Amino acid sequence: MTNDTTREQTDGFHLLIDALKLNGIENIYALPGIPITDLTRKAQAEGMRVISFRHEQHAGNAAAAAGFLTGKPGICLTVSAPGFLNGLTALANATTNCFPMILISGSSEREIVDLQQGDYEEMDQLAIAKPLCKAAFRVLHAEDIGVGIARAIRSAVSGRPGGVYLDLPAKLFAQSMDAEAGKQSLIKVVDAAPRQLPAPDSVQRALDLLKGAKRPLIVLGKGAAYARADSEIRALIEKTGIPYLPMSMAKGLLPDTHAQSASATRSYVLAEADVVMLVGARLNWLLSHGKGKTWGGDNAKTRQFIQIDISPTEMDSNVPIAAPLVGDIGSCVSALVAGLGSNWAKPPSDWTQAIGERKDKNLSKMAETLAANPPVMNFHSALNVVRNAIKARPDAILVNEGANTLDFARSIVDMYEPRKRLDVGTWGIMGIGMGFAVAAAVETGKPVIAVEGDSAFGFSGMEVETICRYNLPVCVIVFNNNGIYKGTDKNMSPQGGDVAPTVFVKGARYEMMMQAFGGVGVVANNPAELEKALDEAVKSGKPTLINAIIDETAGTESGRITSLNPQSAAKKK
Ligand code: FYN
Ligand code: ADP
Ligand code: MG
């Protein structure tokens, strides 16, 4: 600090903006209000793009998707207590999915919060955020803003990526200090996500195991997509000749049409493989914890796992990992490729042939189903249109949520490029749709197609106004089957009365929501109408909502995870 009042001053607002810009962060996903309204204005004035939402959860989801898509932490900015809490679901979801984001919330003054004196929107936000994210920090002095942002960025992107909370009490923003000293206090983070090289002996252990395998399999997870090691991963798959299975957000890392993809015979390869190499995929519920029926019952006892992950404590989380390979995926996979040598033997042909035969059978069965054009549009005939649209525009980003809408789309819509599929992720969360779609459009400028169950869409539907306001190239397709799972449930009370809990208003006019804000709204009753509307939306780039009328009897309860419902679990016992 200086006594020379003629020297130029800066303040907390500008230090924060400068710190973000210095670190290459250009976009803020926000919802203005006390005490951060002026911050959003000043950020915009300083050349940042401020995307303003209608609910903080969607701003948070946008920040998380931005993190996944760019590898830089996405920024979500909210007001205190209620705004902070609305953003917290997205922060926790980002952390669960290993997406880097920073939730920055204004808060009320420590003196009042700590004595619980009842401030406006009083809440001990830092304490509440801590267990739900990777790291949480508070900045009390303007001269510490640079350090606060640097720590938040490093925490979000280094090691296993995740969500970070940054608590900024209102008083901080107005604090002023000498501009030059302020500039000096900022930190440009060097090598925010340093490479982590695997130990040579762990590389050798993995190679030895892989070499001895009779029925090897590689599972690619969204960590592999996030790692941006696309060419190394392709080299590993193609040089080893090992069949691979992409988890849903790893689809497109190699084109789904790749000869070695085992997607179309998932159950068979999981049950039969003797050595499985996991690349940025966790053995959580989505992989049946690495054991049980999915993994071939008794086969699970002799199967061996190799796991590549940046987080050492991920190993043995569900089953023993025979060959842990800890490091960043790029470095680990490169080391494996280098160690293959020139005389690497491809997997035994009885294994690859057995996979090929089953795959071909399933692919032709699928082709048959997709070719059918039933009188009332169903998931297959509608998704066939989306499948063709992505084939024609492989650079488009597909956002996908729902139950049946999600499960059918995952297997029907082939992806061709890495990081083009954004979905409900590790939690199977609903409500990511419009937030992810906004971020995908803002961060990439590519067309976005959001394939949404009618229930899933409801969680973030108001953000169609945001999509219209920023004129984003987003086409939302609502798969409208009049309810959750399907629209035909009946009230089981003998007295009758309300509709069943899973049923919505029949014939809802979702397309009018987009029209209300100046976008294009279309009803599609059949695949031809859907194709026309989707084609126009992608070509024009205009915000569009297609209300796709789906057979209301078509869905099944909870899609393909119906076994997780307590009544199914009880039946199994
Ligand atoms: C896949 N399949 C295909 C194809 N792709 N057949 C033909 N052609 C193609 N292209 C086959 C595949 O071999 C499977 O058949 C089946 O289709 C389903 O494939 P999928 O979707 O990959 O596999 P599955 O078993 O559903 O995967 C399990 C899962 C997945 C848990 C990873 O269900 C999932 O990601 N679920 C997320 C659910 C969720 O989060 N829901 C939100 C809440 S909904 P078989 O090999 O014969 O099995 C709340 O109610
Ligand atoms: P999926 O749901 O697709 O199977 P998960 O989210 O379960 O994927 O797993 C992703 C894994 O990838 C996490 O365990 C995470 O630690 C890991 N990961 C993320 N980024 C990297 C990276 N750059 N290098 C290595 N591992 C990574
Ligand atoms: Mg529905």
PDB file of C-alpha atoms in Angstrom, residues 283-492:
ATOM      1  CA  LEU A 283     -15.230 -49.678 -11.566  1.00  0.00           C
ATOM      2  CA  ASN A 284     -18.339 -48.035 -10.122  1.00  0.00           C
ATOM      3  CA  TRP A 285     -22.010 -49.000 -10.576  1.00  0.00           C
ATOM      4  CA  LEU A 286     -21.818 -48.308 -14.314  1.00  0.00           C
ATOM      5  CA  LEU A 287     -19.422 -51.257 -14.550  1.00  0.00           C
ATOM      6  CA  SER A 288     -21.219 -53.326 -11.909  1.00  0.00           C
ATOM      7  CA  HIS A 289     -18.291 -52.777  -9.522  1.00  0.00           C
ATOM      8  CA  GLY A 290     -16.166 -55.204 -11.536  1.00  0.00           C
ATOM      9  CA  LYS A 291     -17.939 -58.304 -10.234  1.00  0.00           C
ATOM     10  CA  GLY A 292     -21.075 -60.421 -10.310  1.00  0.00           C
ATOM     11  CA  LYS A 293     -23.246 -61.520 -13.196  1.00  0.00           C
ATOM     12  CA  THR A 294     -22.195 -58.731 -15.570  1.00  0.00           C
ATOM     13  CA  TRP A 295     -18.642 -59.963 -15.262  1.00  0.00           C
ATOM     14  CA  GLY A 296     -19.518 -63.576 -15.960  1.00  0.00           C
ATOM     15  CA  GLY A 297     -20.118 -64.819 -12.403  1.00  0.00           C
ATOM     16  CA  ASP A 298     -17.282 -67.284 -11.805  1.00  0.00           C
ATOM     17  CA  ASN A 299     -15.135 -65.647 -14.471  1.00  0.00           C
ATOM     18  CA  ALA A 300     -14.873 -62.668 -12.124  1.00  0.00           C
ATOM     19  CA  LYS A 301     -12.709 -64.776  -9.793  1.00  0.00           C
ATOM     20  CA  THR A 302      -9.929 -65.285 -12.322  1.00  0.00           C
ATOM     21  CA  ARG A 303     -10.149 -62.042 -14.246  1.00  0.00           C
ATOM     22  CA  GLN A 304      -7.291 -59.592 -13.854  1.00  0.00           C
ATOM     23  CA  PHE A 305      -7.451 -55.826 -14.145  1.00  0.00           C
ATOM     24  CA  ILE A 306      -4.984 -53.240 -15.326  1.00  0.00           C
ATOM     25  CA  GLN A 307      -6.098 -49.731 -14.408  1.00  0.00           C
ATOM     26  CA  ILE A 308      -4.745 -46.465 -15.751  1.00  0.00           C
ATOM     27  CA  ASP A 309      -5.739 -43.554 -13.562  1.00  0.00           C
ATOM     28  CA  ILE A 310      -4.243 -40.339 -12.284  1.00  0.00           C
ATOM     29  CA  SER A 311      -5.617 -41.006  -8.834  1.00  0.00           C
ATOM     30  CA  PRO A 312      -3.586 -43.659  -6.942  1.00  0.00           C
ATOM     31  CA  THR A 313      -6.370 -44.239  -4.413  1.00  0.00           C
ATOM     32  CA  GLU A 314      -8.790 -45.304  -7.152  1.00  0.00           C
ATOM     33  CA  MET A 315      -6.970 -48.649  -7.284  1.00  0.00           C
ATOM     34  CA  ASP A 316      -8.636 -51.593  -5.486  1.00  0.00           C
ATOM     35  CA  SER A 317     -11.742 -49.483  -4.842  1.00  0.00           C
ATOM     36  CA  ASN A 318     -13.994 -52.378  -5.814  1.00  0.00           C
ATOM     37  CA  VAL A 319     -11.877 -55.375  -6.819  1.00  0.00           C
ATOM     38  CA  PRO A 320      -8.112 -56.028  -6.703  1.00  0.00           C
ATOM     39  CA  ILE A 321      -6.144 -54.285  -9.443  1.00  0.00           C
ATOM     40  CA  ALA A 322      -3.332 -56.587 -10.548  1.00  0.00           C
ATOM     41  CA  ALA A 323      -1.475 -53.912 -12.492  1.00  0.00           C
ATOM     42  CA  PRO A 324      -2.106 -50.340 -11.366  1.00  0.00           C
ATOM     43  CA  LEU A 325      -0.710 -47.731 -13.720  1.00  0.00           C
ATOM     44  CA  VAL A 326      -0.793 -44.375 -12.005  1.00  0.00           C
ATOM     45  CA  GLY A 327      -0.163 -41.286 -14.063  1.00  0.00           C
ATOM     46  CA  ASP A 328      -1.764 -39.091 -16.671  1.00  0.00           C
ATOM     47  CA  ILE A 329      -3.371 -41.077 -19.447  1.00  0.00           C
ATOM     48  CA  GLY A 330      -1.280 -39.492 -22.206  1.00  0.00           C
ATOM     49  CA  SER A 331       1.988 -40.457 -20.501  1.00  0.00           C
ATOM     50  CA  CYS A 332       0.785 -43.919 -19.442  1.00  0.00           C
ATOM     51  CA  VAL A 333      -0.570 -44.839 -22.848  1.00  0.00           C
ATOM     52  CA  SER A 334       2.530 -43.514 -24.648  1.00  0.00           C
ATOM     53  CA  ALA A 335       4.724 -45.597 -22.353  1.00  0.00           C
ATOM     54  CA  LEU A 336       2.647 -48.690 -23.097  1.00  0.00           C
ATOM     55  CA  VAL A 337       2.791 -48.087 -26.848  1.00  0.00           C
ATOM     56  CA  ALA A 338       6.568 -47.608 -26.662  1.00  0.00           C
ATOM     57  CA  GLY A 339       6.854 -50.896 -24.772  1.00  0.00           C
ATOM     58  CA  LEU A 340       4.839 -52.979 -27.221  1.00  0.00           C
ATOM     59  CA  GLY A 341       7.845 -53.654 -29.403  1.00  0.00           C
ATOM     60  CA  SER A 342       7.753 -54.658 -33.033  1.00  0.00           C
ATOM     61  CA  ASN A 343       6.673 -58.262 -32.505  1.00  0.00           C
ATOM     62  CA  TRP A 344       3.539 -57.665 -30.430  1.00  0.00           C
ATOM     63  CA  ALA A 345       1.118 -60.528 -31.015  1.00  0.00           C
ATOM     64  CA  LYS A 346      -2.466 -59.537 -31.683  1.00  0.00           C
ATOM     65  CA  PRO A 347      -5.104 -61.209 -29.452  1.00  0.00           C
ATOM     66  CA  PRO A 348      -6.028 -64.830 -30.284  1.00  0.00           C
ATOM     67  CA  SER A 349      -8.345 -64.901 -33.274  1.00  0.00           C
ATOM     68  CA  ASP A 350     -10.949 -67.127 -31.594  1.00  0.00           C
ATOM     69  CA  TRP A 351     -11.612 -64.185 -29.222  1.00  0.00           C
ATOM     70  CA  THR A 352     -11.787 -61.459 -31.847  1.00  0.00           C
ATOM     71  CA  GLN A 353     -13.808 -63.657 -34.189  1.00  0.00           C
ATOM     72  CA  ALA A 354     -16.331 -64.551 -31.496  1.00  0.00           C
ATOM     73  CA  ILE A 355     -16.749 -60.845 -30.776  1.00  0.00           C
ATOM     74  CA  GLY A 356     -17.012 -60.038 -34.487  1.00  0.00           C
ATOM     75  CA  GLU A 357     -19.748 -62.585 -35.063  1.00  0.00           C
ATOM     76  CA  ARG A 358     -21.868 -61.431 -32.128  1.00  0.00           C
ATOM     77  CA  LYS A 359     -21.319 -57.827 -33.031  1.00  0.00           C
ATOM     78  CA  ASP A 360     -22.367 -58.318 -36.643  1.00  0.00           C
ATOM     79  CA  LYS A 361     -25.499 -60.119 -35.525  1.00  0.00           C
ATOM     80  CA  ASN A 362     -26.455 -57.319 -33.132  1.00  0.00           C
ATOM     81  CA  LEU A 363     -25.621 -54.619 -35.653  1.00  0.00           C
ATOM     82  CA  SER A 364     -27.861 -56.174 -38.286  1.00  0.00           C
ATOM     83  CA  LYS A 365     -30.630 -56.646 -35.735  1.00  0.00           C
ATOM     84  CA  MET A 366     -30.278 -52.970 -34.869  1.00  0.00           C
ATOM     85  CA  ALA A 367     -30.275 -51.969 -38.556  1.00  0.00           C
ATOM     86  CA  GLU A 368     -33.517 -53.890 -39.015  1.00  0.00           C
ATOM     87  CA  THR A 369     -35.175 -52.163 -36.056  1.00  0.00           C
ATOM     88  CA  LEU A 370     -33.986 -48.764 -37.234  1.00  0.00           C
ATOM     89  CA  ALA A 371     -35.323 -49.347 -40.720  1.00  0.00           C
ATOM     90  CA  ALA A 372     -38.839 -49.989 -39.414  1.00  0.00           C
ATOM     91  CA  ASN A 373     -41.187 -47.025 -39.488  1.00  0.00           C
ATOM     92  CA  PRO A 374     -43.971 -47.802 -37.015  1.00  0.00           C
ATOM     93  CA  PRO A 375     -47.245 -45.849 -37.333  1.00  0.00           C
ATOM     94  CA  VAL A 376     -46.531 -43.955 -34.104  1.00  0.00           C
ATOM     95  CA  MET A 377     -42.971 -42.686 -33.746  1.00  0.00           C
ATOM     96  CA  ASN A 378     -40.989 -44.560 -31.080  1.00  0.00           C
ATOM     97  CA  PHE A 379     -37.525 -44.150 -29.571  1.00  0.00           C
ATOM     98  CA  HIS A 380     -35.880 -46.133 -32.364  1.00  0.00           C
ATOM     99  CA  SER A 381     -37.490 -44.428 -35.329  1.00  0.00           C
ATOM    100  CA  ALA A 382     -36.882 -40.978 -33.806  1.00  0.00           C
ATOM    101  CA  LEU A 383     -33.305 -41.716 -32.776  1.00  0.00           C
ATOM    102  CA  ASN A 384     -32.526 -43.061 -36.222  1.00  0.00           C
ATOM    103  CA  VAL A 385     -32.990 -39.480 -37.421  1.00  0.00           C
ATOM    104  CA  VAL A 386     -30.554 -38.187 -34.790  1.00  0.00           C
ATOM    105  CA  ARG A 387     -28.124 -40.986 -35.719  1.00  0.00           C
ATOM    106  CA  ASN A 388     -28.134 -39.835 -39.347  1.00  0.00           C
ATOM    107  CA  ALA A 389     -27.799 -36.188 -38.343  1.00  0.00           C
ATOM    108  CA  ILE A 390     -24.670 -36.875 -36.274  1.00  0.00           C
ATOM    109  CA  LYS A 391     -23.262 -39.004 -39.075  1.00  0.00           C
ATOM    110  CA  ALA A 392     -23.697 -36.031 -41.399  1.00  0.00           C
ATOM    111  CA  ARG A 393     -22.312 -33.538 -38.852  1.00  0.00           C
ATOM    112  CA  PRO A 394     -19.840 -35.505 -36.717  1.00  0.00           C
ATOM    113  CA  ASP A 395     -18.545 -32.242 -35.268  1.00  0.00           C
ATOM    114  CA  ALA A 396     -21.920 -31.470 -33.679  1.00  0.00           C
ATOM    115  CA  ILE A 397     -22.211 -31.952 -29.931  1.00  0.00           C
ATOM    116  CA  LEU A 398     -24.825 -34.308 -28.590  1.00  0.00           C
ATOM    117  CA  VAL A 399     -26.259 -33.580 -25.150  1.00  0.00           C
ATOM    118  CA  ASN A 400     -28.350 -36.448 -23.833  1.00  0.00           C
ATOM    119  CA  GLU A 401     -30.475 -37.031 -20.733  1.00  0.00           C
ATOM    120  CA  GLY A 402     -33.546 -38.973 -19.714  1.00  0.00           C
ATOM    121  CA  ALA A 403     -34.088 -42.646 -18.962  1.00  0.00           C
ATOM    122  CA  ASN A 404     -35.164 -44.453 -22.141  1.00  0.00           C
ATOM    123  CA  THR A 405     -34.169 -41.424 -24.216  1.00  0.00           C
ATOM    124  CA  LEU A 406     -30.679 -41.697 -22.741  1.00  0.00           C
ATOM    125  CA  ASP A 407     -30.309 -45.462 -22.932  1.00  0.00           C
ATOM    126  CA  PHE A 408     -31.571 -45.860 -26.473  1.00  0.00           C
ATOM    127  CA  ALA A 409     -29.577 -42.885 -27.735  1.00  0.00           C
ATOM    128  CA  ARG A 410     -26.379 -44.276 -26.220  1.00  0.00           C
ATOM    129  CA  SER A 411     -26.532 -47.419 -28.317  1.00  0.00           C
ATOM    130  CA  ILE A 412     -28.295 -46.027 -31.421  1.00  0.00           C
ATOM    131  CA  VAL A 413     -26.438 -42.769 -32.035  1.00  0.00           C
ATOM    132  CA  ASP A 414     -22.870 -43.445 -33.153  1.00  0.00           C
ATOM    133  CA  MET A 415     -20.294 -40.800 -32.295  1.00  0.00           C
ATOM    134  CA  TYR A 416     -17.317 -40.123 -34.538  1.00  0.00           C
ATOM    135  CA  GLU A 417     -15.196 -37.528 -32.752  1.00  0.00           C
ATOM    136  CA  PRO A 418     -13.847 -37.219 -29.196  1.00  0.00           C
ATOM    137  CA  ARG A 419     -15.672 -35.149 -26.540  1.00  0.00           C
ATOM    138  CA  LYS A 420     -18.829 -34.670 -28.596  1.00  0.00           C
ATOM    139  CA  ARG A 421     -21.154 -36.516 -26.247  1.00  0.00           C
ATOM    140  CA  LEU A 422     -22.232 -34.931 -22.960  1.00  0.00           C
ATOM    141  CA  ASP A 423     -24.626 -36.817 -20.736  1.00  0.00           C
ATOM    142  CA  VAL A 424     -25.825 -37.616 -17.235  1.00  0.00           C
ATOM    143  CA  GLY A 425     -22.471 -39.077 -16.228  1.00  0.00           C
ATOM    144  CA  THR A 426     -21.508 -40.870 -13.055  1.00  0.00           C
ATOM    145  CA  TRP A 427     -24.595 -39.996 -11.023  1.00  0.00           C
ATOM    146  CA  GLY A 428     -27.145 -40.450 -13.781  1.00  0.00           C
ATOM    147  CA  ILE A 429     -28.232 -36.933 -12.885  1.00  0.00           C
ATOM    148  CA  MET A 430     -31.209 -35.232 -14.539  1.00  0.00           C
ATOM    149  CA  GLY A 431     -31.118 -31.511 -15.261  1.00  0.00           C
ATOM    150  CA  ILE A 432     -27.796 -31.118 -17.045  1.00  0.00           C
ATOM    151  CA  GLY A 433     -29.465 -30.635 -20.435  1.00  0.00           C
ATOM    152  CA  MET A 434     -29.751 -26.918 -21.092  1.00  0.00           C
ATOM    153  CA  GLY A 435     -26.690 -25.952 -19.021  1.00  0.00           C
ATOM    154  CA  PHE A 436     -24.485 -28.397 -20.921  1.00  0.00           C
ATOM    155  CA  ALA A 437     -26.033 -27.324 -24.227  1.00  0.00           C
ATOM    156  CA  VAL A 438     -25.347 -23.637 -23.577  1.00  0.00           C
ATOM    157  CA  ALA A 439     -21.724 -24.302 -22.634  1.00  0.00           C
ATOM    158  CA  ALA A 440     -21.195 -26.616 -25.607  1.00  0.00           C
ATOM    159  CA  ALA A 441     -22.419 -23.897 -27.960  1.00  0.00           C
ATOM    160  CA  VAL A 442     -20.495 -21.093 -26.246  1.00  0.00           C
ATOM    161  CA  GLU A 443     -17.207 -22.966 -25.893  1.00  0.00           C
ATOM    162  CA  THR A 444     -17.096 -24.653 -29.298  1.00  0.00           C
ATOM    163  CA  GLY A 445     -19.364 -22.646 -31.620  1.00  0.00           C
ATOM    164  CA  LYS A 446     -20.490 -25.986 -33.074  1.00  0.00           C
ATOM    165  CA  PRO A 447     -24.100 -27.064 -33.563  1.00  0.00           C
ATOM    166  CA  VAL A 448     -25.560 -28.636 -30.433  1.00  0.00           C
ATOM    167  CA  ILE A 449     -28.307 -31.253 -30.480  1.00  0.00           C
ATOM    168  CA  ALA A 450     -29.867 -31.840 -27.057  1.00  0.00           C
ATOM    169  CA  VAL A 451     -31.817 -35.096 -26.993  1.00  0.00           C
ATOM    170  CA  GLU A 452     -34.039 -34.857 -23.946  1.00  0.00           C
ATOM    171  CA  GLY A 453     -36.648 -37.017 -22.308  1.00  0.00           C
ATOM    172  CA  ASP A 454     -39.724 -34.897 -21.566  1.00  0.00           C
ATOM    173  CA  SER A 455     -39.136 -35.344 -17.846  1.00  0.00           C
ATOM    174  CA  ALA A 456     -35.417 -34.573 -18.057  1.00  0.00           C
ATOM    175  CA  PHE A 457     -36.108 -31.437 -20.095  1.00  0.00           C
ATOM    176  CA  GLY A 458     -38.375 -30.112 -17.349  1.00  0.00           C
ATOM    177  CA  PHE A 459     -35.461 -29.706 -14.948  1.00  0.00           C
ATOM    178  CA  SER A 460     -33.766 -27.016 -17.008  1.00  0.00           C
ATOM    179  CA  GLY A 461     -36.440 -26.040 -19.545  1.00  0.00           C
ATOM    180  CA  MET A 462     -36.563 -22.369 -18.570  1.00  0.00           C
ATOM    181  CA  GLU A 463     -33.059 -21.965 -19.949  1.00  0.00           C
ATOM    182  CA  VAL A 464     -34.485 -22.001 -23.475  1.00  0.00           C
ATOM    183  CA  GLU A 465     -34.801 -18.270 -22.828  1.00  0.00           C
ATOM    184  CA  THR A 466     -31.033 -18.166 -22.247  1.00  0.00           C
ATOM    185  CA  ILE A 467     -30.484 -20.089 -25.489  1.00  0.00           C
ATOM    186  CA  CYS A 468     -32.657 -17.569 -27.371  1.00  0.00           C
ATOM    187  CA  ARG A 469     -31.138 -14.530 -25.647  1.00  0.00           C
ATOM    188  CA  TYR A 470     -27.634 -15.471 -26.762  1.00  0.00           C
ATOM    189  CA  ASN A 471     -28.912 -16.804 -30.077  1.00  0.00           C
ATOM    190  CA  LEU A 472     -27.066 -20.103 -29.618  1.00  0.00           C
ATOM    191  CA  PRO A 473     -27.019 -22.861 -32.265  1.00  0.00           C
ATOM    192  CA  VAL A 474     -28.881 -25.303 -30.035  1.00  0.00           C
ATOM    193  CA  CYS A 475     -31.582 -27.657 -31.226  1.00  0.00           C
ATOM    194  CA  VAL A 476     -33.471 -29.249 -28.350  1.00  0.00           C
ATOM    195  CA  ILE A 477     -35.444 -32.375 -29.201  1.00  0.00           C
ATOM    196  CA  VAL A 478     -37.963 -33.246 -26.506  1.00  0.00           C
ATOM    197  CA  PHE A 479     -38.897 -36.918 -26.658  1.00  0.00           C
ATOM    198  CA  ASN A 480     -42.475 -36.409 -25.585  1.00  0.00           C
ATOM    199  CA  ASN A 481     -44.107 -39.614 -24.382  1.00  0.00           C
ATOM    200  CA  ASN A 482     -46.329 -37.827 -21.843  1.00  0.00           C
ATOM    201  CA  GLY A 483     -44.447 -38.853 -18.752  1.00  0.00           C
ATOM    202  CA  ILE A 484     -41.555 -40.266 -16.789  1.00  0.00           C
ATOM    203  CA  TYR A 485     -40.580 -43.581 -18.439  1.00  0.00           C
ATOM    204  CA  LYS A 486     -43.924 -43.596 -20.276  1.00  0.00           C
ATOM    205  CA  GLY A 487     -47.258 -41.843 -20.216  1.00  0.00           C
ATOM    206  CA  THR A 488     -49.671 -44.667 -19.524  1.00  0.00           C
ATOM    207  CA  ASP A 489     -49.394 -45.213 -15.764  1.00  0.00           C
ATOM    208  CA  LYS A 490     -52.670 -45.295 -13.818  1.00  0.00           C
ATOM    209  CA  ASN A 491     -53.502 -43.931 -10.373  1.00  0.00           C
ATOM    210  CA  MET A 492     -53.668 -47.034  -8.155  1.00  0.00           C
TER     211      MET A 492
END
